[in-house]
Coordinates of C-alpha atoms and ligand atoms in Angstrom, one line a residue:
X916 CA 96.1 142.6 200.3
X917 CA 93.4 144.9 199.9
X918 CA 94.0 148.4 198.1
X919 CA 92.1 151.6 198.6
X920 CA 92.4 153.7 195.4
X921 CA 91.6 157.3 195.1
X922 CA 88.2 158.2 192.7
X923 CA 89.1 161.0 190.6
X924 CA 88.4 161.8 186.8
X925 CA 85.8 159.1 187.3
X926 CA 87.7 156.6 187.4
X927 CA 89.8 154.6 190.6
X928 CA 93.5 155.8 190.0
X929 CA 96.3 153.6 190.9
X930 CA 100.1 154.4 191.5
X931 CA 101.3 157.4 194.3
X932 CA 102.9 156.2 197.1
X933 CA 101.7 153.2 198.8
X934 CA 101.0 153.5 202.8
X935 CA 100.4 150.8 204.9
X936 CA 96.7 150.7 206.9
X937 CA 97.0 149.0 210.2
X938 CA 94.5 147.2 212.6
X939 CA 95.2 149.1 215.7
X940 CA 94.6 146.5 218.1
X941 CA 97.3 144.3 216.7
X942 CA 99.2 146.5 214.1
X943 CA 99.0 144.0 211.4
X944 CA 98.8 145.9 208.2
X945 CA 94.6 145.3 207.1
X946 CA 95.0 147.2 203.5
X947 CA 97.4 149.6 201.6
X948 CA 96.4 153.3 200.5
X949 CA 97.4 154.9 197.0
X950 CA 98.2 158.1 198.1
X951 CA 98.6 161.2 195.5
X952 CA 96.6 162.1 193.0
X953 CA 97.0 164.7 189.7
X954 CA 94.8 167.7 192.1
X955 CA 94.8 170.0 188.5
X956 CA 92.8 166.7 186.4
X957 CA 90.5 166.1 189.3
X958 CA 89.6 169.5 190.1
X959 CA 88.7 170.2 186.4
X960 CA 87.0 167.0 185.8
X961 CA 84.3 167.7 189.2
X962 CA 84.0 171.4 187.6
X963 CA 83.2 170.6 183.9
X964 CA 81.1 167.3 184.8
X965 CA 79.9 167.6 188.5
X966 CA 78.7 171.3 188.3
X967 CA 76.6 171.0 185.2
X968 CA 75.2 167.4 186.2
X969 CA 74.0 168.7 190.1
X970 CA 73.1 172.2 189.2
X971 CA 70.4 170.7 186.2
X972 CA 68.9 169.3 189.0
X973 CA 65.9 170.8 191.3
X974 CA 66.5 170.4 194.9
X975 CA 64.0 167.6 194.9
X976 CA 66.1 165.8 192.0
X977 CA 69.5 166.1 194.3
X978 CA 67.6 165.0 197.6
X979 CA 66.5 162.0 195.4
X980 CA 70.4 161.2 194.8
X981 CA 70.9 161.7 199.0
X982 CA 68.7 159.1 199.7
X983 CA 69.8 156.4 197.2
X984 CA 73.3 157.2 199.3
X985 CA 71.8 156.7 202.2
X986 CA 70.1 153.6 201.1
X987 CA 73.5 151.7 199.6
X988 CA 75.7 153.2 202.6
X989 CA 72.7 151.0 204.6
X990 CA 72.7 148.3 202.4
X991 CA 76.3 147.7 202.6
X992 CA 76.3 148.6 206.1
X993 CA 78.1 145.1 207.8
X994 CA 81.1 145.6 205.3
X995 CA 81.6 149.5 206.6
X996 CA 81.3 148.1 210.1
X997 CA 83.7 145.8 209.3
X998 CA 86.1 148.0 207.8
X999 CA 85.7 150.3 211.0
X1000 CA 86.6 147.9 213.4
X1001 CA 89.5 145.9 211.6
X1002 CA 91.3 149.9 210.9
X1003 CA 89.7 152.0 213.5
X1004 CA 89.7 150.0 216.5
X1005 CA 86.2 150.9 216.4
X1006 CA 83.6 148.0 218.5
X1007 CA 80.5 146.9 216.8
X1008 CA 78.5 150.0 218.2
X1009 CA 82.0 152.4 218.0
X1010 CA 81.3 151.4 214.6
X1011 CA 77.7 151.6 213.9
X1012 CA 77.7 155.2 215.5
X1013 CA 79.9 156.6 212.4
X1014 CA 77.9 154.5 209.7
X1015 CA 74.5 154.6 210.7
X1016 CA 75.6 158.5 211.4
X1017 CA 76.6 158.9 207.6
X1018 CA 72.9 157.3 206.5
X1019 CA 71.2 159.0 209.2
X1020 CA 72.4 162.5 208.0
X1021 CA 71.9 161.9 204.3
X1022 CA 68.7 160.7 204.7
X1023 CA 67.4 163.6 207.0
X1024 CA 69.2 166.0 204.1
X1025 CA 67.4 164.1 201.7
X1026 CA 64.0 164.7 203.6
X1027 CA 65.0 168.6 203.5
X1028 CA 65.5 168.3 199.7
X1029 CA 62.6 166.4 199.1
X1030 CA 60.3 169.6 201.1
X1031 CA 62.1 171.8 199.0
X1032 CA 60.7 170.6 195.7
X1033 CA 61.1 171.2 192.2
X1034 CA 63.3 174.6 192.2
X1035 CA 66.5 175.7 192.0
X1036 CA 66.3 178.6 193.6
X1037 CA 65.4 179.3 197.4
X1038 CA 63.5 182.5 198.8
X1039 CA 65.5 184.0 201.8
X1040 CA 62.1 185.5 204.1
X1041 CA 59.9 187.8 202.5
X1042 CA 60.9 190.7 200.4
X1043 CA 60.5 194.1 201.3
X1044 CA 59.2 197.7 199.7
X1045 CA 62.2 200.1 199.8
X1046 CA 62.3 203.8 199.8
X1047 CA 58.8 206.0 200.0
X1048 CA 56.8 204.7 197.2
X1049 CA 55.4 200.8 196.5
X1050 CA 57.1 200.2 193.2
X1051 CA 60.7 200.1 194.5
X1052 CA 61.3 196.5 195.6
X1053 CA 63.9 194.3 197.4
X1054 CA 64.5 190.7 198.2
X1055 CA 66.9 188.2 198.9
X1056 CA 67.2 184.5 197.3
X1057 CA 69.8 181.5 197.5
X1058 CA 71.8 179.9 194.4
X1059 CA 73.9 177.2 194.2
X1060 CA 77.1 178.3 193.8
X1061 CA 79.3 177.4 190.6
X1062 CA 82.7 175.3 192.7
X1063 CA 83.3 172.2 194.3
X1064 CA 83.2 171.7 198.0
X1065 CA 86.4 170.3 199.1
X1066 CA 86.2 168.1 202.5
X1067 CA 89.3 167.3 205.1
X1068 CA 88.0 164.7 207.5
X1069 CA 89.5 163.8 210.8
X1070 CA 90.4 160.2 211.4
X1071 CA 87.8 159.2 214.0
X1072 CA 84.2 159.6 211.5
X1073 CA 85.4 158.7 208.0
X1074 CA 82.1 157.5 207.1
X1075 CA 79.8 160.1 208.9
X1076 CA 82.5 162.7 208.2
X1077 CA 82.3 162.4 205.0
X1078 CA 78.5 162.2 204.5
X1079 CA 77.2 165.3 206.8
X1080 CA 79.5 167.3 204.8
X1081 CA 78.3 165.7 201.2
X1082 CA 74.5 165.8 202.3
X1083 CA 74.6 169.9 202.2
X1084 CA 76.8 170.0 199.5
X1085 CA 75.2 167.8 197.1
X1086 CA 72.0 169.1 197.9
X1087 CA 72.8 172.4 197.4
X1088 CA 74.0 171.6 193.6
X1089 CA 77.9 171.3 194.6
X1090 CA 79.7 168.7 193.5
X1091 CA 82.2 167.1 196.5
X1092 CA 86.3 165.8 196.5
X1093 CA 86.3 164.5 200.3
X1094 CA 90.0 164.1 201.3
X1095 CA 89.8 161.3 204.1
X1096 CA 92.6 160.8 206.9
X1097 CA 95.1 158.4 205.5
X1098 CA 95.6 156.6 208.6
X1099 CA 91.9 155.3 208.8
X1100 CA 90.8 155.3 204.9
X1101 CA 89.8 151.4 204.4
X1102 CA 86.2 152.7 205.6
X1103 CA 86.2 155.8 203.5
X1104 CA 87.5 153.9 200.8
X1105 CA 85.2 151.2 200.9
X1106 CA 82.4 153.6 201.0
X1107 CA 83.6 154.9 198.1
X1108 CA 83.4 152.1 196.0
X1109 CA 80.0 151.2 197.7
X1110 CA 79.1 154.9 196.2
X1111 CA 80.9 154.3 192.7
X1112 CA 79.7 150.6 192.1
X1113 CA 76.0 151.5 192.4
X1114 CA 76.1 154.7 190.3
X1115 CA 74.2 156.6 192.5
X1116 CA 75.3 160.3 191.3
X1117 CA 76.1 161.7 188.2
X1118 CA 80.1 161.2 187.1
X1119 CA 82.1 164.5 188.0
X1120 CA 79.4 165.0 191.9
X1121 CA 81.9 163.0 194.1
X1122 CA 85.5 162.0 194.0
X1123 CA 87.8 161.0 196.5
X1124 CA 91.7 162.1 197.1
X1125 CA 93.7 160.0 199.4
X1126 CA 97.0 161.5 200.7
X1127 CA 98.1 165.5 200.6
X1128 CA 95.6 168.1 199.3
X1129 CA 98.0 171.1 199.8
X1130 CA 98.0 171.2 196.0
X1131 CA 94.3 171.0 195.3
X1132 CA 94.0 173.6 197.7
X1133 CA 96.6 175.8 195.7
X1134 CA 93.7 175.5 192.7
X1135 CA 91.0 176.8 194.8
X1136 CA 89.3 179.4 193.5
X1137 CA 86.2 182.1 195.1
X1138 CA 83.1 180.0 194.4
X1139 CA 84.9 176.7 196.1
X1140 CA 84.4 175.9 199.9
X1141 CA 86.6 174.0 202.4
X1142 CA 85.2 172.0 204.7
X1143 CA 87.9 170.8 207.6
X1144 CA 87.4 168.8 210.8
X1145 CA 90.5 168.0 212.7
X1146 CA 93.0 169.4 215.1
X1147 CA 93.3 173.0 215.4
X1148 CA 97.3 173.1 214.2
X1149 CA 95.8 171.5 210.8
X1150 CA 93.2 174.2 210.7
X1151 CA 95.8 176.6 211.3
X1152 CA 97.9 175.8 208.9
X1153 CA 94.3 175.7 206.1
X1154 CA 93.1 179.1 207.6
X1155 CA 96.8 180.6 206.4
X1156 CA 97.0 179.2 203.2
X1157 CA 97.5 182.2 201.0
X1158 CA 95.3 181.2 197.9
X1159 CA 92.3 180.3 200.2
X1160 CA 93.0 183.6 202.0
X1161 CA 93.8 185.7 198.6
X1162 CA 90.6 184.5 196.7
X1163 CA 88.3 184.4 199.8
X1164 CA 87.3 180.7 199.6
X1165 CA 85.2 179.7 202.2
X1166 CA 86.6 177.5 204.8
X1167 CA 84.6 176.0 208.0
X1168 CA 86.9 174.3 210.6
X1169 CA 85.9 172.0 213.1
X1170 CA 88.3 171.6 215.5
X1171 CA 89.4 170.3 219.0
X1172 CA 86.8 171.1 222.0
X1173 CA 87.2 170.3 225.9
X1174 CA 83.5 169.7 226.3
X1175 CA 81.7 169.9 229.8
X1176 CA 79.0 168.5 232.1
X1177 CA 77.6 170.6 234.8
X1178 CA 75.8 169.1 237.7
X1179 CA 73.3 170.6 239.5
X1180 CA 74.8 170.9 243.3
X1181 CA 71.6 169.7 244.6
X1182 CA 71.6 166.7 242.3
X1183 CA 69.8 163.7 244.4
X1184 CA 71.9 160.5 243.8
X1185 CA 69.3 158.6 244.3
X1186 CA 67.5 160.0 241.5
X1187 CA 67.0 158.9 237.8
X1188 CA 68.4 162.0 236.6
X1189 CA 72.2 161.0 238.7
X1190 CA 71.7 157.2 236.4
X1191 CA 71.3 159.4 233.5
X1192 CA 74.8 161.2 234.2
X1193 CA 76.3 158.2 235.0
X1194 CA 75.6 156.5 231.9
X1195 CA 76.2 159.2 229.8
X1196 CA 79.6 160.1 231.3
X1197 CA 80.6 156.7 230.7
X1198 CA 79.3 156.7 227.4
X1199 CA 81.5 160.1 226.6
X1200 CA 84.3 158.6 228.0
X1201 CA 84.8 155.1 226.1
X1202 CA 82.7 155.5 223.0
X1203 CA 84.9 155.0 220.1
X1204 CA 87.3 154.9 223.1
X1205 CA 87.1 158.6 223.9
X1206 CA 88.4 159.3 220.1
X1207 CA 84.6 161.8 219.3
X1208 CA 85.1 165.9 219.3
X1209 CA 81.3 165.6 221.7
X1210 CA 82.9 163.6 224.1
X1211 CA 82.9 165.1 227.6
X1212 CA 86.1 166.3 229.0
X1213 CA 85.5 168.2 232.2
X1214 CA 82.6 167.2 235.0
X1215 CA 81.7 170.6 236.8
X1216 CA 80.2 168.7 240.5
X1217 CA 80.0 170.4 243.5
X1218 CA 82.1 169.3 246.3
X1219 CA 79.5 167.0 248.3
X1220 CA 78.9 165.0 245.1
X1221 CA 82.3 164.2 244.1
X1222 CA 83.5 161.4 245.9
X1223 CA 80.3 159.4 245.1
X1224 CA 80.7 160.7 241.6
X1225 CA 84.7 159.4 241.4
X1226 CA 83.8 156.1 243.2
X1227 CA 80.9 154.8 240.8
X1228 CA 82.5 156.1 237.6
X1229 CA 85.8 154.1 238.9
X1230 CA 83.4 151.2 239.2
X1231 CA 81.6 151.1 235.9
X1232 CA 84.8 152.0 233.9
X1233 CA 87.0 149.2 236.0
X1234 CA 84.9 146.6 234.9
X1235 CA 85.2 147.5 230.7
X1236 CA 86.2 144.5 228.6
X1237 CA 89.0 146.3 226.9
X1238 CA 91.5 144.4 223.8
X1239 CA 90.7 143.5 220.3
X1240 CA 86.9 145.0 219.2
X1241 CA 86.8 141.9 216.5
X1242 CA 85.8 140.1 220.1
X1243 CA 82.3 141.0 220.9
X1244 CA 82.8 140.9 224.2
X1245 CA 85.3 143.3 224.3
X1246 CA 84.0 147.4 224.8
X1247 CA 86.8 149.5 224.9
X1248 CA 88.8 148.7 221.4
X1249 CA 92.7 150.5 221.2
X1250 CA 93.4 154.2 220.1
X1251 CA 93.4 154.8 216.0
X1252 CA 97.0 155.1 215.4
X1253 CA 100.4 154.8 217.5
X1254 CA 100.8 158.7 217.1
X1255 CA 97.3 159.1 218.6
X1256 CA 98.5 156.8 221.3
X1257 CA 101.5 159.0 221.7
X1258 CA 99.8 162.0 221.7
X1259 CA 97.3 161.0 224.7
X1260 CA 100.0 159.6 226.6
X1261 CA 101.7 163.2 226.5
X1262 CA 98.0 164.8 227.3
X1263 CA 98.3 162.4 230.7
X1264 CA 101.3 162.9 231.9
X1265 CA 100.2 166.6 231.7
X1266 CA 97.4 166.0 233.6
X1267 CA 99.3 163.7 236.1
X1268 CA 101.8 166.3 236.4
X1269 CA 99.3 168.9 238.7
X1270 CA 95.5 166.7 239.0
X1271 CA 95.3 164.0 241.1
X1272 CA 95.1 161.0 239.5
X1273 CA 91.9 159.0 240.8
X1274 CA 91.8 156.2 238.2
X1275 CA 93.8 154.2 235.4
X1276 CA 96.8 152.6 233.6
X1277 CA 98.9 153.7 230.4
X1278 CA 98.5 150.1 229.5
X1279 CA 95.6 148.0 230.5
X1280 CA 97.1 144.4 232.2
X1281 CA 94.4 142.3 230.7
X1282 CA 93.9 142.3 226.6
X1283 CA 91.2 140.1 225.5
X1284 CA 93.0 138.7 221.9
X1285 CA 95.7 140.9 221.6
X1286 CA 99.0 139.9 220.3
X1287 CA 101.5 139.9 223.5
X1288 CA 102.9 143.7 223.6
X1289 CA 100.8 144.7 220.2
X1290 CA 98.5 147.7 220.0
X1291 CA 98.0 151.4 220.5
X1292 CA 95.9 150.5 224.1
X1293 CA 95.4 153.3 226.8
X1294 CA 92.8 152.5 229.8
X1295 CA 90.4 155.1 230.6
X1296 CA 91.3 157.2 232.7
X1297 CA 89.8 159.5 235.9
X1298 CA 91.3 163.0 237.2
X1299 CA 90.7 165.7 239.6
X1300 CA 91.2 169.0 239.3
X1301 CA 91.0 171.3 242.1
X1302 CA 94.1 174.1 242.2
X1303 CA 94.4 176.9 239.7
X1304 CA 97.9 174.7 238.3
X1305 CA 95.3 171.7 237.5
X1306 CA 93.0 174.2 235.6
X1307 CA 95.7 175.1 234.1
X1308 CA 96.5 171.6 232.6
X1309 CA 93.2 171.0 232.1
X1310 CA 92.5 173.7 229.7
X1311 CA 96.0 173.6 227.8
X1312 CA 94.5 171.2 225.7
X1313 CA 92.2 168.4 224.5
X1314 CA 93.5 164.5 225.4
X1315 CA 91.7 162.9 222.5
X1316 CA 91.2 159.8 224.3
X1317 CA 88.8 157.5 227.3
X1318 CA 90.0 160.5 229.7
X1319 CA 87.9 162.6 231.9
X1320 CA 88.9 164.9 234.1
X1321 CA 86.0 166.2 237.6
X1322 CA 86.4 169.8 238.4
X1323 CA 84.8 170.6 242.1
X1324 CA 83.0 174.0 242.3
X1325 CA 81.1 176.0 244.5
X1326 CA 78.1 174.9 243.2
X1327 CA 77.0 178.6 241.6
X1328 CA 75.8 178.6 238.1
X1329 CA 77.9 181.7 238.0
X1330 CA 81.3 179.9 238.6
X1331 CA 80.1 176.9 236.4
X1332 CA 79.8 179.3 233.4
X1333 CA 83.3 180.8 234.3
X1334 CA 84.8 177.4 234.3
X1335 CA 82.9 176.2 230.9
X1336 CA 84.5 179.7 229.4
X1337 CA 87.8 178.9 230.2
X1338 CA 87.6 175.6 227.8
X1339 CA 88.0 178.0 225.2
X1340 CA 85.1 177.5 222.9
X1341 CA 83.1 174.3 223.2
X1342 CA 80.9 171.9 220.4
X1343 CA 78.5 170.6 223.8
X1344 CA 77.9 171.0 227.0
X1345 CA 75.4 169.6 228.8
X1346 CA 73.3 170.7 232.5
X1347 CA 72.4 167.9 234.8
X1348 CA 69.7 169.4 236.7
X1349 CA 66.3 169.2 238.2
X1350 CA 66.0 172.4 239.8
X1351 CA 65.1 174.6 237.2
X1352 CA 66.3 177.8 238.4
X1353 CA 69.7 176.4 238.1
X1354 CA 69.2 175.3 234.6
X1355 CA 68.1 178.1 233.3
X1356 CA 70.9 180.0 235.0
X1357 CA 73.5 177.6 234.0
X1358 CA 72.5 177.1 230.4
X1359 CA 72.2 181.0 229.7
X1360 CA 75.5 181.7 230.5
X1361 CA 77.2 178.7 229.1
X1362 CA 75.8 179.1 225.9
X1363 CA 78.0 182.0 224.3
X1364 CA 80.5 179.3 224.8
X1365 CA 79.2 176.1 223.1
X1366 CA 77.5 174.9 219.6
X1367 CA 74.6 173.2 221.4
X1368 CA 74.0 172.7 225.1
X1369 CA 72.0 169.8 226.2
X1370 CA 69.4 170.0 229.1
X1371 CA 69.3 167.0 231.1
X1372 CA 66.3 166.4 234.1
X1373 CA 64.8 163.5 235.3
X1374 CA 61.8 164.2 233.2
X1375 CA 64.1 163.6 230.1
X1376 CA 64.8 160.0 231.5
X1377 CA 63.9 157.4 229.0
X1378 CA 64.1 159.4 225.8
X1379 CA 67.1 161.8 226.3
X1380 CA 70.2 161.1 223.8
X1381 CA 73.4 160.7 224.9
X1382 CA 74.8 164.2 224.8
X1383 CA 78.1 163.4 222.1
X1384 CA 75.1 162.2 219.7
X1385 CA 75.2 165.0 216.6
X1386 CA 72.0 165.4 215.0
X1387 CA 71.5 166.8 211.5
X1388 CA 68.2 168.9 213.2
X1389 CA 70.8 170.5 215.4
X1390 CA 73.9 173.2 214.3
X1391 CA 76.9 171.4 214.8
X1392 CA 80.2 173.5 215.3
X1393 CA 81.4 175.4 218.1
X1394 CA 83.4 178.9 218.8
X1395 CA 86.9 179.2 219.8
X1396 CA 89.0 176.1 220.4
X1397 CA 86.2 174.4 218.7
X1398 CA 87.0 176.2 215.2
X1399 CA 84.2 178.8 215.1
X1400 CA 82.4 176.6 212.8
X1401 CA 79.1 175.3 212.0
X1402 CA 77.5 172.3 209.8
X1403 CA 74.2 171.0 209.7
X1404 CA 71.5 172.2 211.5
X1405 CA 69.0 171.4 208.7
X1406 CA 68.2 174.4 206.4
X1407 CA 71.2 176.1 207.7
X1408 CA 73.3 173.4 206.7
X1409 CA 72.4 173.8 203.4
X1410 CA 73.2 177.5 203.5
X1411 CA 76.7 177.2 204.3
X1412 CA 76.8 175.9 200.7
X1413 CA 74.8 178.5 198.6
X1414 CA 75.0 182.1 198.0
X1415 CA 72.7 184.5 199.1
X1416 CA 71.8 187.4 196.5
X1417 CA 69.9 190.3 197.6
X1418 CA 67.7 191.8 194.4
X1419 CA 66.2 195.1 193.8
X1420 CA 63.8 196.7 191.2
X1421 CA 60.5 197.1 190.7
X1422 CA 58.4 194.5 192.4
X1423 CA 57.3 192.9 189.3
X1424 CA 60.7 192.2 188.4
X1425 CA 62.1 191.0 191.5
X1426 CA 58.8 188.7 191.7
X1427 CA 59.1 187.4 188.4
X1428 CA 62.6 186.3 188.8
X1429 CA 62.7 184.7 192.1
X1430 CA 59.1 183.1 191.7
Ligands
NAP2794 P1 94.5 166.1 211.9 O1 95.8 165.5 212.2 O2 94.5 167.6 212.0 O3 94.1 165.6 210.5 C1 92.8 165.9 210.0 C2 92.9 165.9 208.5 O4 93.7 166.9 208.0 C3 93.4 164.6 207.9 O5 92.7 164.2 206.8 C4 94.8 164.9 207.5 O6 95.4 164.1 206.5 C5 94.7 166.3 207.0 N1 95.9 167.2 207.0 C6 97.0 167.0 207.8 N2 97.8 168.0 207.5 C7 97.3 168.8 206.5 C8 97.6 170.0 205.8 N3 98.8 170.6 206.0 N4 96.8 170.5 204.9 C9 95.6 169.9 204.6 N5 95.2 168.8 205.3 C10 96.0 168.2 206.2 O7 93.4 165.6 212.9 P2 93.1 164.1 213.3 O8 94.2 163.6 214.2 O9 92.7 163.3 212.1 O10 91.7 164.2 214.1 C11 91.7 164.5 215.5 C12 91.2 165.9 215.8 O11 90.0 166.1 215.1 C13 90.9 166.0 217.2 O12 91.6 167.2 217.7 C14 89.4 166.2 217.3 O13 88.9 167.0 218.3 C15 89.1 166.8 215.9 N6 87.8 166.5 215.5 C16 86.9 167.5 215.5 C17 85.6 167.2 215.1 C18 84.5 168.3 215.0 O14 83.5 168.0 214.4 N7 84.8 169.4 215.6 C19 85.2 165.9 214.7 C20 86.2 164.9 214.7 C21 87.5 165.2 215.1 P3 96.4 162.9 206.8 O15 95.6 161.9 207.6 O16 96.7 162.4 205.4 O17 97.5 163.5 207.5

């Protein structure tokens, strides 16, 4: 039986109490998890050894350690696939979307680093005379900040999770202990001995804590940061932990997020641009079987386009090859875990209870190699929500799972942004159009509601990505419901973890010291 250890004190650390990992499409147990670690020990060991070894280092030197990640992450890249599809259900490409996601964003972090050079400290804009004279003198610079950045990751990215948090971190001279959700660790856990095993950083820059963090957290002091992605009762609970709250720490929470789509009412569907939506709503819907905080929850479509809509989504999602993702042939693999399975069962029923139901089964009737009765399998599902009740449903929360729900509207950009609003905060939304004026209209007012927004004509055909697809160019996060966070985003990404100082003095002082 394989064992995942944690990595802490530098070394792998046996003992804790031993949870069972399970293949989710046929709930054989895959690997056992050490959980529970000695938080006080590790804590000390990544300040006294990880602070000192990053912050030596010029930007340049850490973006150098980024892309040897990246470069073993890709070189080891069929056992991480591997490990994602035996214990997250993941298929092939479910799969290579959370690896190739974790080399992708180191490497893009290390090309950031690598621009940066050989300093230590960053200029924030240009500095500025203050008062009447020239001699008085102000300016503002970034340091790397002496803690440890302290990741939570979700259960659905434990590879690319992990690594768009570390790229900021590590580059910014912080040294990470990335806590991974216990239920899918094998791939975190193998990509930590991937990470250990080729020595890539310097001992004391990363360790790795399976089980409960409430203790660490408890140690947490001013110049640390918590990083969080997962459901918004989790982040609740972090957010109202009184040490973080008492000593200020830093937390950024990404959370839950009933994303939208909003089709232009004049949208031809005989045009490229209505191939475009049909792909990527599909996409949205069964990628990593619905289990992505970008996937699309609510279609805005006006009236005319709906039935057309319903009727060729119910075609392309009918047809999905759905059982065991170890079968190539299968698409659609099983939900993580059987409380996941639970929990989206609930979020239909709900949905059931006041939308009409247009497509779908709690259970798929034909498995491709699944043990008889084994798995946490739920078909995708289609709704419609037209009466204020439906809404209602819709918006009480996000089913975290291949389920979509189509929301007629009047077809006014106005009523679009009211219904994108009432999601409650959103990490994307995309606009389907080709008339521009509707765009512009559409996107404008949606955006006070979404991380990014994604603009989607027929002149995009061919090289637009599919809207769930986070880039580390792009600010990921989202307000509201979506946890009022933000990661990446290139240079931004990298302030989140560093500490802005504003100086004043004479000008040949401030200059000396920040040049
Ligand atoms: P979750 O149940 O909230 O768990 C997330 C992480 O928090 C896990 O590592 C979990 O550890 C840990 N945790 C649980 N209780 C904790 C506590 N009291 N203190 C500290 N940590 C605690 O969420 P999930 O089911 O893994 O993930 C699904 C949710 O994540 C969805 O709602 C989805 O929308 C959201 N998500 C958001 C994003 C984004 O970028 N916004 C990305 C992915 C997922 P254990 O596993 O050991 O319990």
């Amino acid at each position: 039986m394989i064992t995942i250890q944690s990595y802490v004190n530098g070394e792998f650390a046996s003992g804790g109490e031993q949870v069972p990992l399970l293949n989710p499409a046929t709930e054989e147990t895959v690997a056992v998890a050490c959980c529970g670690v000695d938080a006080a020990a590790a804590l000390r060991f990544a300040r006294e050894r990880g602070i000192p070894a990053l912050q030596s280092l010029t930007f340049a030197q850490r973006a150098e350690l980024l892309a040897r990640m990246a470069a073993v992450i890709h070189e080891h890249r069929d056992a991480l696939i591997d490990a994602s599809v035996s214990n997250n259900g993941a298929t092939r490409s479910g799969a290579k979307f959370d690896i190739d996601g974790a080399s992708g964003a180191l490497a893009a972090y290390a090309e950031i680093g690598k621009q940066l050079g050989e300093r230590g400290i960053l200029c924030d804009g240009e500095g500025v005379g203050l008062g009447r004279g020239a001699r008085l003198f102000g300016a503002h610079a970034w340091f790397s900040r002496p803690g440890v950045a302290v990741f939570i990751n979700a259960f659905n990215f434990p590879a690319w999770g992990f690594a768009e948090k570390a790229a900021a971190a590590i580059l910014a001279g912080m040294p990470v202990i990335s806590k991974p959700a216990t239920a899918t660790a094998l791939t975190a856990g193998r990509l930590a001995e991937i990470l250990v095993q080729s020595a890539v950083l310097p001992p004391g820059a990363f360790s790795q804590v399976l089980g409960p963090v409430t203790e660490l957290l408890n140690l947490l002091g001013p110049q640390d940061q918590v990083a969080f992605t997962g459901s918004s009762e989790t982040a609740a609970k972090i957010r109202g932990n009184q040490n973080l709250v008492r000593n200020a720490v830093r937390v950024n929470i990404e959370a839950d997020s009933l994303n939208a789509a909003v089709v232009d009412p004049l949208l031809d569907v005989s045009s490229p641009l209505y191939q475009v939506l049909l792909r990527d709503l599909v996409r949205e819907m069964t990628e990593k079987t619905g289990q992505k905080c970008t996937a699309t929850r609510r279609v805005l479509v006006a009236e005319p386009l709906l039935e057309k809509l319903v009727e060729d989504l119910k075609d392309r999602i009918g047809s999905l090859k759905v059982g065991n993702p170890a079968n190539a042939v299968v698409e659609l693999g099983p939900l993580a875990t059987a409380d996941q399975r639970r929990d989206v069962v609930a979020g239909i029923e709900r949905l059931k209870s006041s939308c009409q139901h247009v497509h779908g089964e709690a259970r798929p009737g034909e498995l491709v190699d699944v043990p008889v009765g084994k798995g946490f399998f739920v078909g995708p599902h289609l709704f419609v929500a037209r009466a204020e009740k439906a809404l209602s449903a819709v918006h009480a929360g996000e089913v975290f799972g291949p389920v979509c729900t189509l929301i007629p509207y009047d077809g006014n950009a106005a009523s679009a942004g009211r219904l994108v609003a009432s999601g409650g905060g959103c990490l994307v939304s995309e606009v389907y159009a080709d008339d521009r004026g509707f765009m512009q209209q559409a996107a404008t007012l949606i955006a006070p509601y979404c991380g990014r927004v994604v603009l989607v004509d027929s002149k995009s055909e061919g090289f637009t990505l599919p809207p769930g697809m986070v880039l580390p160019q792009l600010v990921h996060g989202g307000p509201g419901r979506a946890g009022g966070g933000e990661e990446l985003g290139g240079m931004r990404g990298l302030q989140h973890y560093l500490h802005r100082t504003a100086f004043q003095g004479s000008r040949a002082a401030v200059e000396r010291l920040l040049s």
